[in-house]
CSV table of C-alpha atoms in Angstrom, one decimal:
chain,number,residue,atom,x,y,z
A,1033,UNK,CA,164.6,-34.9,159.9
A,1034,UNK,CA,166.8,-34.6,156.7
A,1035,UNK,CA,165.6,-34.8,153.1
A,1036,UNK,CA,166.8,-38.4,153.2
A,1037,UNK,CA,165.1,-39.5,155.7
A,1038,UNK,CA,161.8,-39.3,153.6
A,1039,UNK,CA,161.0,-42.0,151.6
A,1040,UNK,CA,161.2,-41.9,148.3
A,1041,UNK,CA,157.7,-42.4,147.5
A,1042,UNK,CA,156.7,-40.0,149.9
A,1043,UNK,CA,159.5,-37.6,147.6
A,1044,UNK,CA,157.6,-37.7,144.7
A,1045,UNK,CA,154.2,-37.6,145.5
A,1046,UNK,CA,155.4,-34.0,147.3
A,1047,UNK,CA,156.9,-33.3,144.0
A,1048,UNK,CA,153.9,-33.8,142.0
A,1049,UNK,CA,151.6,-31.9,144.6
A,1050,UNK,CA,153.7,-29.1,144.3
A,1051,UNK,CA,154.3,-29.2,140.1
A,1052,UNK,CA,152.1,-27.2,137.9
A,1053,UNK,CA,149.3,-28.7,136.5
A,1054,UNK,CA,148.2,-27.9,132.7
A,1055,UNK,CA,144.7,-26.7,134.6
A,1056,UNK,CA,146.7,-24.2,136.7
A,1057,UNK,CA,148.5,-23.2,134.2
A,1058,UNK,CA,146.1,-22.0,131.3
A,1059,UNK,CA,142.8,-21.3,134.0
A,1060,UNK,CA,139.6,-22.4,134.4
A,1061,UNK,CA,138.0,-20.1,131.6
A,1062,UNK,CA,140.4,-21.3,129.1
A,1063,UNK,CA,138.9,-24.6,127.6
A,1064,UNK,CA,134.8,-23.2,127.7
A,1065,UNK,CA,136.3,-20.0,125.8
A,1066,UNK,CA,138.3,-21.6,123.1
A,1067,UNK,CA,135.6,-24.3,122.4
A,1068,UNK,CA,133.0,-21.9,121.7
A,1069,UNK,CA,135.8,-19.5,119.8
A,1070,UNK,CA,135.9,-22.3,117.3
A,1071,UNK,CA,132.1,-22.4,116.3
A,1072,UNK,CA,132.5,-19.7,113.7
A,1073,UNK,CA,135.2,-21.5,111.7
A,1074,UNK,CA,133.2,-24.8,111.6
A,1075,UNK,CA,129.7,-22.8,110.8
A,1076,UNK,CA,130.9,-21.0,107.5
A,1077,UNK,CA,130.8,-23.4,105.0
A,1078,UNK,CA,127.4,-24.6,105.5
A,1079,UNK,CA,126.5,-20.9,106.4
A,1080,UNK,CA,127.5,-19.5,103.2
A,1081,UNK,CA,125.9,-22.2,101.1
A,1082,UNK,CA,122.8,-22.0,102.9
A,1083,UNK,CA,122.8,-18.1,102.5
A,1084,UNK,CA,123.8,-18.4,98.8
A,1085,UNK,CA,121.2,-20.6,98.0
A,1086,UNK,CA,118.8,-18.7,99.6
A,1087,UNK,CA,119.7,-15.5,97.7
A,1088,UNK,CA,120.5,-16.3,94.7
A,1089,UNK,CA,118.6,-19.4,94.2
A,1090,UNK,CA,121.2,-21.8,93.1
A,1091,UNK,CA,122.3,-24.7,94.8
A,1092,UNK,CA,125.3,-25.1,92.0
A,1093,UNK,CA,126.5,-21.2,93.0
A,1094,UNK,CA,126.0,-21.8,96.7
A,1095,UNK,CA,128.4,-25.2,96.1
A,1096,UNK,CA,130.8,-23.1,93.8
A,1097,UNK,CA,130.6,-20.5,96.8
A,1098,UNK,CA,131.4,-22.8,99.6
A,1099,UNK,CA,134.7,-23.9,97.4
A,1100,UNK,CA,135.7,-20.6,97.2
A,1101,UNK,CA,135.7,-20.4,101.3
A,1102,UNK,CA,137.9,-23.1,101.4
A,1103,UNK,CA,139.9,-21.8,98.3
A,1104,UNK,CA,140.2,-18.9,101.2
A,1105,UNK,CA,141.3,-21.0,104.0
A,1106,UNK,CA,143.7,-23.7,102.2
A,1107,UNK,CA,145.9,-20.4,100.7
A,1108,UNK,CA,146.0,-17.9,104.1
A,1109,UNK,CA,145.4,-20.0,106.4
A,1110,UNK,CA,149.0,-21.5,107.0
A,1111,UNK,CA,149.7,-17.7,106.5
A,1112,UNK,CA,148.0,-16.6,110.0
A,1113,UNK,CA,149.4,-19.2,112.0
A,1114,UNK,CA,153.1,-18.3,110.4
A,1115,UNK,CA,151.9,-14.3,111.8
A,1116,UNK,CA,151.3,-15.8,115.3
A,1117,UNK,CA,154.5,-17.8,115.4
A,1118,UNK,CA,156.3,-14.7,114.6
A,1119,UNK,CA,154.3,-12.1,115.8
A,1120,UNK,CA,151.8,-13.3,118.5
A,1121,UNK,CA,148.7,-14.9,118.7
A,1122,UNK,CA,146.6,-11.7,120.3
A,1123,UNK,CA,147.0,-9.4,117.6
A,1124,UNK,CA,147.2,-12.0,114.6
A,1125,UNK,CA,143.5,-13.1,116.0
A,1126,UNK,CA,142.2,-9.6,116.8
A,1127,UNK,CA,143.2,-8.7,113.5
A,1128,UNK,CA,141.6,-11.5,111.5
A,1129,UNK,CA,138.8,-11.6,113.9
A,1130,UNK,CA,138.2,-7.8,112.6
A,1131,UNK,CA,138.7,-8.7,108.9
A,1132,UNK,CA,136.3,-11.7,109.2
A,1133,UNK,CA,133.1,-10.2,110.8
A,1134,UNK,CA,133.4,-7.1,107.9
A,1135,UNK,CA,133.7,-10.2,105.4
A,1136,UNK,CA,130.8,-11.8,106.8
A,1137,UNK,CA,128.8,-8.9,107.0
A,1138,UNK,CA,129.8,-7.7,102.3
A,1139,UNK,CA,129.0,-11.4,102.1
A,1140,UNK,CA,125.1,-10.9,103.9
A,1141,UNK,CA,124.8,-7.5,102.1
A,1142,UNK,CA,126.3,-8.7,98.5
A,1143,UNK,CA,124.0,-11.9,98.5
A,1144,UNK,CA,120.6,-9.8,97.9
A,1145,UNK,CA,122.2,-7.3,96.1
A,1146,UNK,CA,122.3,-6.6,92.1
A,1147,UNK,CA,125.8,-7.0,91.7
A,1148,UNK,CA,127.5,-10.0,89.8
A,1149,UNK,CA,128.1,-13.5,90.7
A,1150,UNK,CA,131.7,-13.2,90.8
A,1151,UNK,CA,131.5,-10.3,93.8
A,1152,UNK,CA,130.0,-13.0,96.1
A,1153,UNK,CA,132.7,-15.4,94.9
A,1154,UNK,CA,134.8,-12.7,96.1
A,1155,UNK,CA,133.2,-12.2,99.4
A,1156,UNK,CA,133.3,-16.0,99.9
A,1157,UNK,CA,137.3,-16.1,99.3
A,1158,UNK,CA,137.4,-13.4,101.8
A,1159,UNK,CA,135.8,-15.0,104.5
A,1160,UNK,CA,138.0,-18.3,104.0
A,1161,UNK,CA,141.0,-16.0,103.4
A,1162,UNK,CA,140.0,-14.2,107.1
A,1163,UNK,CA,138.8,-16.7,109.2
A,1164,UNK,CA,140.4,-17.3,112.5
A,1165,UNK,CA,142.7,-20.3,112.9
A,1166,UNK,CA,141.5,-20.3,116.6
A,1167,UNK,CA,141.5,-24.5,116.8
A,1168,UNK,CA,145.0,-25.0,115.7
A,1169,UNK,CA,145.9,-21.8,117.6
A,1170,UNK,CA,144.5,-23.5,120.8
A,1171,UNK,CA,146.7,-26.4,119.9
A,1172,UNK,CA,149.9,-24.9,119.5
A,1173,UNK,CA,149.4,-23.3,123.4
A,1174,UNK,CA,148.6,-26.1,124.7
A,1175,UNK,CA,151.8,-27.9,123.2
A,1176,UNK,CA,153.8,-25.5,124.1
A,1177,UNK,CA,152.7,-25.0,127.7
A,1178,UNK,CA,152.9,-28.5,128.0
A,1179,UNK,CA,156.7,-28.5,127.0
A,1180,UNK,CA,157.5,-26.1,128.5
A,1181,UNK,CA,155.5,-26.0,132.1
A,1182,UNK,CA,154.8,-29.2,133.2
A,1183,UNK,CA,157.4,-32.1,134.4
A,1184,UNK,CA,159.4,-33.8,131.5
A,1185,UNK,CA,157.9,-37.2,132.8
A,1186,UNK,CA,154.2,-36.1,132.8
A,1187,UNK,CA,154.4,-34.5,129.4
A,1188,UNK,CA,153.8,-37.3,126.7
A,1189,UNK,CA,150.5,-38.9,128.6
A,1190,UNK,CA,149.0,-34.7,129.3
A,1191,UNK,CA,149.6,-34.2,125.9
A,1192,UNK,CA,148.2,-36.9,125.0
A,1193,UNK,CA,145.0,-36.6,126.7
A,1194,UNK,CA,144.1,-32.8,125.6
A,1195,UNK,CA,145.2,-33.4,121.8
A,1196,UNK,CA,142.4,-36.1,122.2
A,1197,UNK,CA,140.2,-33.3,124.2
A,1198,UNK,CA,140.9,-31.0,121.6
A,1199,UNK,CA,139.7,-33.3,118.2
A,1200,UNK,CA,136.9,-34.5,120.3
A,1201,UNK,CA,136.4,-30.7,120.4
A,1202,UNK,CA,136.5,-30.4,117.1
A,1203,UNK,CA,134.2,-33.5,116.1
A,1204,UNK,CA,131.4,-32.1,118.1
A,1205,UNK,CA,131.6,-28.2,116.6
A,1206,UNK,CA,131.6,-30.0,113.3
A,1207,UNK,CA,128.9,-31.5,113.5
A,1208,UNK,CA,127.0,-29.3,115.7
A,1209,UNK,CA,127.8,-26.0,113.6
A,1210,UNK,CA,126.1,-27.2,110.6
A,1211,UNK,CA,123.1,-28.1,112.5
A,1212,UNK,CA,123.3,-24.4,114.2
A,1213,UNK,CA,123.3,-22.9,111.0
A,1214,UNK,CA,120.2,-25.3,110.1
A,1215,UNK,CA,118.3,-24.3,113.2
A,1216,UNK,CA,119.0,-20.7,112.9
A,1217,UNK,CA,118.0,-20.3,108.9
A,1218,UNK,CA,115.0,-22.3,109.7
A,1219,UNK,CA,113.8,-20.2,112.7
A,1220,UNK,CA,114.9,-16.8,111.6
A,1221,UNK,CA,116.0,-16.2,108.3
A,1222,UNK,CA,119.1,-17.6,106.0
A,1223,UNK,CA,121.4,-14.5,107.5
A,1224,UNK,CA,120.7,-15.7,110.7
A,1225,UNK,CA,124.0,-17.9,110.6
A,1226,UNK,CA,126.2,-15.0,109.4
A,1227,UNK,CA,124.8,-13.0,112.3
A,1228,UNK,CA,125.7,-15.4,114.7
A,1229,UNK,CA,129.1,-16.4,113.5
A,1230,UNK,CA,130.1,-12.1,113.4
A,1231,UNK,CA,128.6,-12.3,116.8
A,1232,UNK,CA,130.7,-15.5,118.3
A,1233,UNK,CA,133.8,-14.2,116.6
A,1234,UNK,CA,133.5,-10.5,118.2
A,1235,UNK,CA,132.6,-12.1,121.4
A,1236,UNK,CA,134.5,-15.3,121.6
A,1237,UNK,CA,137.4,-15.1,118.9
A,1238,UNK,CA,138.4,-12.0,120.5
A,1239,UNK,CA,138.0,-13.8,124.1
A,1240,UNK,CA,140.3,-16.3,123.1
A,1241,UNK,CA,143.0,-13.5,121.4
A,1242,UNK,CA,142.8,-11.5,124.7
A,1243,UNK,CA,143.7,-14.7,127.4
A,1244,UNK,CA,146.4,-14.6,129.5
A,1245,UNK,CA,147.7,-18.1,127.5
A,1246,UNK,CA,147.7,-15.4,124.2
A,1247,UNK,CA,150.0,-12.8,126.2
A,1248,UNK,CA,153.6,-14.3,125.2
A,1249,UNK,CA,154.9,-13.7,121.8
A,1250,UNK,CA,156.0,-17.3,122.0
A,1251,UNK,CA,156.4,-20.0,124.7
A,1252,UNK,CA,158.3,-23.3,125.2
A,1253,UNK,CA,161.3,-24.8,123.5
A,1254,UNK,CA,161.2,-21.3,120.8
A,1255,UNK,CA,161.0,-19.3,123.8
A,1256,UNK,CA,164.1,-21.0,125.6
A,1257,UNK,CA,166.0,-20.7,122.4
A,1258,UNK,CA,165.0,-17.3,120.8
A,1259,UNK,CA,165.1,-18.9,117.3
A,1260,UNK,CA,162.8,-20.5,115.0
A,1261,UNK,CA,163.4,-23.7,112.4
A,1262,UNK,CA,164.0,-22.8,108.7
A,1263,UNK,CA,160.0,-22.4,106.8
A,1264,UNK,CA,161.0,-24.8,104.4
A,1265,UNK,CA,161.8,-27.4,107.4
A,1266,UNK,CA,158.0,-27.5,107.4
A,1267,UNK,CA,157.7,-28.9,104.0
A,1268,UNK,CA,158.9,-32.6,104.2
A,1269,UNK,CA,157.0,-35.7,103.6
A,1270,UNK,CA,156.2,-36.6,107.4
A,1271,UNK,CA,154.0,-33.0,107.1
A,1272,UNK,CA,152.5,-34.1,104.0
A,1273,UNK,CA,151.3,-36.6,105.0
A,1274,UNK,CA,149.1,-34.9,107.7
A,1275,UNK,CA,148.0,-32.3,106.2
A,1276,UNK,CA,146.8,-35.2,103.7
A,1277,UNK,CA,145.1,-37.5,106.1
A,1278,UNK,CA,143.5,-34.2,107.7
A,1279,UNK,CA,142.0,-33.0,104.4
A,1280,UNK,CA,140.3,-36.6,104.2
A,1281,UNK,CA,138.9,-36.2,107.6
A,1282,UNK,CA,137.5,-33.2,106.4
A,1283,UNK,CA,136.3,-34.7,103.3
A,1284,UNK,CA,134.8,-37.2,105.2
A,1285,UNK,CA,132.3,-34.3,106.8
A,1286,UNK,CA,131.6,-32.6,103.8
A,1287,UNK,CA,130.7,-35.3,101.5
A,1288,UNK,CA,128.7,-37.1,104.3
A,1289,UNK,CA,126.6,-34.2,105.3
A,1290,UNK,CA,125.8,-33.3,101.4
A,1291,UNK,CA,125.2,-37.5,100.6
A,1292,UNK,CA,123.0,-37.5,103.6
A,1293,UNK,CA,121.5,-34.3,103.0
A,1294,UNK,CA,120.3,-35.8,99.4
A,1295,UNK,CA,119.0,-38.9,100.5
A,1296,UNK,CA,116.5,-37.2,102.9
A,1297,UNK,CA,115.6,-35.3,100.7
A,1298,UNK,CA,114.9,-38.2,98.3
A,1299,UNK,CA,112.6,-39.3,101.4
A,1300,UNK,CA,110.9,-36.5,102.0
A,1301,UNK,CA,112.5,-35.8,105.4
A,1302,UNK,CA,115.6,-33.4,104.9
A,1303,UNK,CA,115.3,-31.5,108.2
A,1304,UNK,CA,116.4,-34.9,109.7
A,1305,UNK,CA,120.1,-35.1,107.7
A,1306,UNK,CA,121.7,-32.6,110.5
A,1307,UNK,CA,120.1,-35.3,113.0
A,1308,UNK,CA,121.5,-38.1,111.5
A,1309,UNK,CA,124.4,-36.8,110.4
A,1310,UNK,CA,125.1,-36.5,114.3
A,1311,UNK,CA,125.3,-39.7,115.3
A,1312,UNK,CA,128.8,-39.8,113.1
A,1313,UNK,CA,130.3,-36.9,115.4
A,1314,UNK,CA,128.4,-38.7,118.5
A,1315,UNK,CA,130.6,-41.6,118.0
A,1316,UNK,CA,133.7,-39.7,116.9
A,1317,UNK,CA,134.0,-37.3,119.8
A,1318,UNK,CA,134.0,-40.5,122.1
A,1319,UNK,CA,136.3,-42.3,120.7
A,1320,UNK,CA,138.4,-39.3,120.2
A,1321,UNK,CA,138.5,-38.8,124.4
A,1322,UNK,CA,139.3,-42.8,124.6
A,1323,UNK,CA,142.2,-41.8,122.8
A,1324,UNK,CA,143.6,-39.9,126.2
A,1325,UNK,CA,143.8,-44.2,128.0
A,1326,UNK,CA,145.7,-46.0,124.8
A,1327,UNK,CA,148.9,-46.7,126.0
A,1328,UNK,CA,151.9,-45.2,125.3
A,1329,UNK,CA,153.1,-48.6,123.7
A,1330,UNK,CA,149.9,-48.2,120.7
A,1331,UNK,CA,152.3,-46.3,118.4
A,1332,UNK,CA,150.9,-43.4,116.8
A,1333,UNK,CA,151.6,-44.8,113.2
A,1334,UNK,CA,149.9,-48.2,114.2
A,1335,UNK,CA,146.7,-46.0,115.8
A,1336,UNK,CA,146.1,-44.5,112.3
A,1337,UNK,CA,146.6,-47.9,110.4
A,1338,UNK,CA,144.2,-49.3,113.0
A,1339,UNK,CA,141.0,-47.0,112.7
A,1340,UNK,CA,141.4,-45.9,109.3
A,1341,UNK,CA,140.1,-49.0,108.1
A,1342,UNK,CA,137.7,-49.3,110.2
A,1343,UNK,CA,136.0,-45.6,108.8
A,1344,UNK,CA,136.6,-47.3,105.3
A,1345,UNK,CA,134.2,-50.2,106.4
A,1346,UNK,CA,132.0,-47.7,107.6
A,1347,UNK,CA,131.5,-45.7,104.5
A,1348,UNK,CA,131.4,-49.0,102.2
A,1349,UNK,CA,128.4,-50.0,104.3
A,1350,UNK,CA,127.1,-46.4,104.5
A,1351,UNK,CA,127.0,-46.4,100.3
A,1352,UNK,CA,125.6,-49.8,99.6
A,1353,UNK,CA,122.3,-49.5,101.7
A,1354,UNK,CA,119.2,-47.5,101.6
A,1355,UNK,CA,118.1,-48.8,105.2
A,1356,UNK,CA,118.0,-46.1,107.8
A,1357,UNK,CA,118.9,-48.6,110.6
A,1358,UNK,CA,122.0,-49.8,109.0
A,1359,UNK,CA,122.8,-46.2,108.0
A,1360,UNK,CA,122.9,-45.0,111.4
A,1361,UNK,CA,125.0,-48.4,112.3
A,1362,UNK,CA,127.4,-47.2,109.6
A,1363,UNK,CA,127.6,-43.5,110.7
A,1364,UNK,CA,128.4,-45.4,114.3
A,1365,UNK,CA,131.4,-47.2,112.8
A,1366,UNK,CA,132.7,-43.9,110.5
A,1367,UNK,CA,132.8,-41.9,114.0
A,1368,UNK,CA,134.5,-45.1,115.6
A,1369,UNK,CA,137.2,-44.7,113.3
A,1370,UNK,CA,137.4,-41.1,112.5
A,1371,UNK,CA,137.6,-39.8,116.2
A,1372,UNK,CA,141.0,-41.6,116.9
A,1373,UNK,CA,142.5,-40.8,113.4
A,1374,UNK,CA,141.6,-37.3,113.7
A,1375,UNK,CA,143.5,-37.2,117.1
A,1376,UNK,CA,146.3,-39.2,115.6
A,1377,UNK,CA,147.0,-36.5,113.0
A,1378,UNK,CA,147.4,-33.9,114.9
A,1379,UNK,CA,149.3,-35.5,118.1
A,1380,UNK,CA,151.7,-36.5,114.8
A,1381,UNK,CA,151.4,-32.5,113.7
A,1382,UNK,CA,152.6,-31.7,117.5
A,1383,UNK,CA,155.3,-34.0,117.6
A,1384,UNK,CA,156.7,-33.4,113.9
A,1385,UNK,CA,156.0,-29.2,114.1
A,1386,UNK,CA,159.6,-28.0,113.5
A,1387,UNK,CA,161.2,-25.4,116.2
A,1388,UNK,CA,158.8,-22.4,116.8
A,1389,UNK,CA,156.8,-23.7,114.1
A,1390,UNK,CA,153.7,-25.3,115.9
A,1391,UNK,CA,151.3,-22.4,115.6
A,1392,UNK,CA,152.3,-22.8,111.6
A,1393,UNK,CA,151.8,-26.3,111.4
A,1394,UNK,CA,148.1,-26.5,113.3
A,1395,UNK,CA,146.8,-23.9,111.3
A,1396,UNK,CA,147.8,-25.5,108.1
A,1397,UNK,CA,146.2,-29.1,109.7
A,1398,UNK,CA,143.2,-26.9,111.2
A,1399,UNK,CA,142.8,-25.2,107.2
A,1400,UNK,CA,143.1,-28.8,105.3
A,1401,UNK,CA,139.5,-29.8,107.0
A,1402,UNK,CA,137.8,-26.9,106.4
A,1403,UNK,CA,139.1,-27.2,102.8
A,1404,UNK,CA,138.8,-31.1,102.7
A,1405,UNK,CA,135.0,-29.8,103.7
A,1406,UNK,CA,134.2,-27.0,101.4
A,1407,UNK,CA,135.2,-29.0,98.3
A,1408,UNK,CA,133.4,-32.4,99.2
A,1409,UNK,CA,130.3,-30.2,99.9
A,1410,UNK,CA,130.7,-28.3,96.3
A,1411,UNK,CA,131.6,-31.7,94.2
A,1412,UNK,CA,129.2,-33.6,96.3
A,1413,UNK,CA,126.6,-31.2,95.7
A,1414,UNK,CA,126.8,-31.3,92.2
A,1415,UNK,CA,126.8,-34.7,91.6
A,1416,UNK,CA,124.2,-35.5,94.1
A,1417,UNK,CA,122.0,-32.8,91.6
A,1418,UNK,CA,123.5,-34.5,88.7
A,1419,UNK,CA,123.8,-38.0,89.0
A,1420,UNK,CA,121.9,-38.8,91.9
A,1421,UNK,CA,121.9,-40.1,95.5
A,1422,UNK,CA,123.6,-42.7,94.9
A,1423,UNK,CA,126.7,-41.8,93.4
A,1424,UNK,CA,127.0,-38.8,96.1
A,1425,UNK,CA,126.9,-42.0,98.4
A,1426,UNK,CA,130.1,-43.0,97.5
A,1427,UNK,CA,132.0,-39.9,98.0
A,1428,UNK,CA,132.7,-40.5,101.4
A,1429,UNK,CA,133.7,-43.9,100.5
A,1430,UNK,CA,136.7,-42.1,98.5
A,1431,UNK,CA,137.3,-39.6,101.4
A,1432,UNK,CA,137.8,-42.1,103.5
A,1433,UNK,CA,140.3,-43.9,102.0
A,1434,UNK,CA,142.4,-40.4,101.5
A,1435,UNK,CA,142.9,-40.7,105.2
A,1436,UNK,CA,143.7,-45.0,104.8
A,1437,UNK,CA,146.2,-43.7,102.0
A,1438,UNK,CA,148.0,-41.2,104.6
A,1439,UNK,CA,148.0,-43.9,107.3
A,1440,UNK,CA,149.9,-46.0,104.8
A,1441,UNK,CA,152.7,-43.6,104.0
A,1442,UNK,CA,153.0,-42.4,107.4
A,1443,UNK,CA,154.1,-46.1,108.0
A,1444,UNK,CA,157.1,-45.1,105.6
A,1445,UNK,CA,157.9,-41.8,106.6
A,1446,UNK,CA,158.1,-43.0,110.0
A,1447,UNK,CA,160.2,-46.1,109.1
A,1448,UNK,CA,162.4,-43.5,107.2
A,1449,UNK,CA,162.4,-41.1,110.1
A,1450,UNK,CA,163.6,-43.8,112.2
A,1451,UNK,CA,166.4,-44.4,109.6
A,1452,UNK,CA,167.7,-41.3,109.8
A,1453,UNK,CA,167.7,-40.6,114.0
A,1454,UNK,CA,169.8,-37.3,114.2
A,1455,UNK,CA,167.9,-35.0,112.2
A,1456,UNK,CA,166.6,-32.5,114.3
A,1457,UNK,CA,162.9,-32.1,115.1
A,1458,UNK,CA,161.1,-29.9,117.6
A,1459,UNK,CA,160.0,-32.6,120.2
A,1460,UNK,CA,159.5,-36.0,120.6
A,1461,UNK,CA,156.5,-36.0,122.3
A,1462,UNK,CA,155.7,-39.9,122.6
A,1463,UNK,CA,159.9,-40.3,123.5
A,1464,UNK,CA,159.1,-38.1,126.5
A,1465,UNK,CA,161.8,-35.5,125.1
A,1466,UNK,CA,162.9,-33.1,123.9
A,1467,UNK,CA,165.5,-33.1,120.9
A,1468,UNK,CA,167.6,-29.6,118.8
């Protein structure tokens, strides 16, 4: 019997037996390990307030202290992932991952110390400046093992479904690293968090850096090419506007914990914020899966002008009740729209990452929540002491339409984009190709 003897259905389901899968290609340790890599990153914020506070007795300095994490973050972060694009992911993590724990252990010693305010802030900014971009990191492997591993037919719809694996990922550390942190300074004592983020990032972070995924200096299209896009082909308005809508999702988390946080408190119940707070990332991290059965036809640009308004309603209602019912139906409706946009944003980061540029681009999406969360948690903080509950209500309310504003001008960056057909990009991962 010849080859054409087969049918042709028979042809391609051989075919697709035989072709790598995106499980067989990273292992089955891969996802467990970089999930749990990324608890550290999500657990410092609150961490280091908590720890501040606790020390030094200020909730003002804690909030000041938090900023300067993301301060940290928002000006090296973009910086490590440029390392690992040139250099390698291994040692760029093993490296930070060093750096990090020795910040995170000044920052517990400095706290209860005698010396000056402006040492802490300094041991704050070094953990930011440090901290693993193991999130983004995990992004840019899995786009580029996708690209460059798996059949050109499969690609858009597996990389569609682990960029919504991997923001659902991200929903529930965000939400269950602050309440970690909680748990652990209520039990033990307010070092308790920065003993277990040294410990996951020895453990975990260095896991992640030592993979076999980590081995290559780079993979995919930069691989097949041996040449990497211009840095400044990073900077254009279609990036922008990512990294924007990104920093309101991580807004959104800040000032929503902190609001929350307040109006327990006004209660007399603020163990129960973290608890609450969770029914947000509940919501969020199943939407954010849900995003893997859209089909290919709900345009990315129409996904994010869908759901961002619909975290808009939820924050409105969220600020203009003091009913705990309705504010857990709210929370419900932010994670119903937050999940999808976060997913959104970052399947638009994979497919508009110039040429060898990915692990760049996640990390400077990956640092833009962390920052979007350390300064919502400082401002809200301080208003929520100053002006009251109310007003610290409404400061998601603003977040939220950050990420409505980036939906909007995504619409006409796209529209431009699709203007202007032959400029080169690194993928076109909805298109189902690949374009130089």
């Amino acid at each position: 019997m010849t080859d054409s003897d087969i049918p042709a259905s028979a042809r391609r389901t051989t075919a697709q037996q035989s072709s790598p899968t995106l499980f067989s290609a990273v292992g089955r340790s891969y996802f467990p390990i970089a999930f749990v890599a990324r608890m550290p990153f999500a657990m410092i914020v609150v961490g280091v307030l908590t720890l501040v506070v606790a020390g030094r007795g200020s909730l003002s300095l804690g909030g000041i202290n938090s900023a300067m994490v993301g301060l940290g973050t928002a000006l090296f972060g973009s910086f490590i992932g440029a390392a690992a694009d040139r250099w390698g992911q291994r040692y760029v993590l093993l490296v930070a991952g060093i750096l990090n724990c020795a910040a995170l252990t000044f920052m517990a010693w400095v706290v209860f110390s005698p010396l000056p305010d402006f040492v802490v802030f300094i041991a704050a900014f070094a953990i930011g400046a440090t901290s693993p971009q193991v999130a983004p990191m995990s992004r840019s492997r899995i786009v580029d093992i996708v690209m460059s591993v798996l059949p050109l037919a499969r690609r858009p719809k597996v990389l569609n479904a682990t960029m919504a694996y991997e923001s659902a990922a991200d929903e529930v550390i965000f939400v269950f690293g602050p309440f970690l942190v909680g748990l652990l300074a209520t039990f033990f004592t307010p070092v308790a968090p920065i003993i277990g983020a040294i410990v996951m990032t020895l453990v975990f972070v260095s896991a992640f850096a030592l993979h076999p995924t980590g081995r290559a200096r780079q993979t995919g299209t930069s691989s097949r090419l041996g040449e990497r896009a211009p840095a400044m082909d990073m900077f254009t308005a279609g990036v922008f506007v990512i990294i924007l809508g990104v920093f309101g999702v991580g807004m959104v988390f800040g000032s929503t914990l902190t609001a929350l946080t307040a109006l327990t408190n006004d209660i007399g119940r603020p163990e129960e914020a973290g608890l609450i707070y969770g029914v947000m990332g509940i919501g969020s991290a199943v939407l954010a899966i849900s995003v893997a059965l859209f089909p290919s036809a709900f345009a990315l640009w129409a996904r994010l002008l869908c759901f961002a308004p619909i975290l808009v309603a939820g924050s409105v209602i969220l600020a203009s009740t003091e009913s705990m019912p309705i504010i857990v139906m709210a929370l419900l409706l932010m994670g119903t729209g937050i999940g999808p946009s976060l997913v959104t944003l970052f399947s638009l980061a994979a497919e508009r990452a110039p040429l060898g540029r990915s692990a760049t681009v996640m990390s400077m999406a990956g640092s833009a929540i962390i920052v979007g969360q350390s300064v919502s948690s400082a401002i809200n903080g301080i208003l929520a002491e100053d002006q009251g509950t109310a007003v610290a209500m409404a400061v998601p309310v603003a977040a939220s339409a950050i990420v409505l504003c980036a939906g909007v001008l995504n619409l006409f960056v796209g529209r431009r984009r699709d203007r202007n057909p032959d400029k080169p990009t690194r993928q076109r991962v909805n298109g189902a190709e690949e374009e130089i």
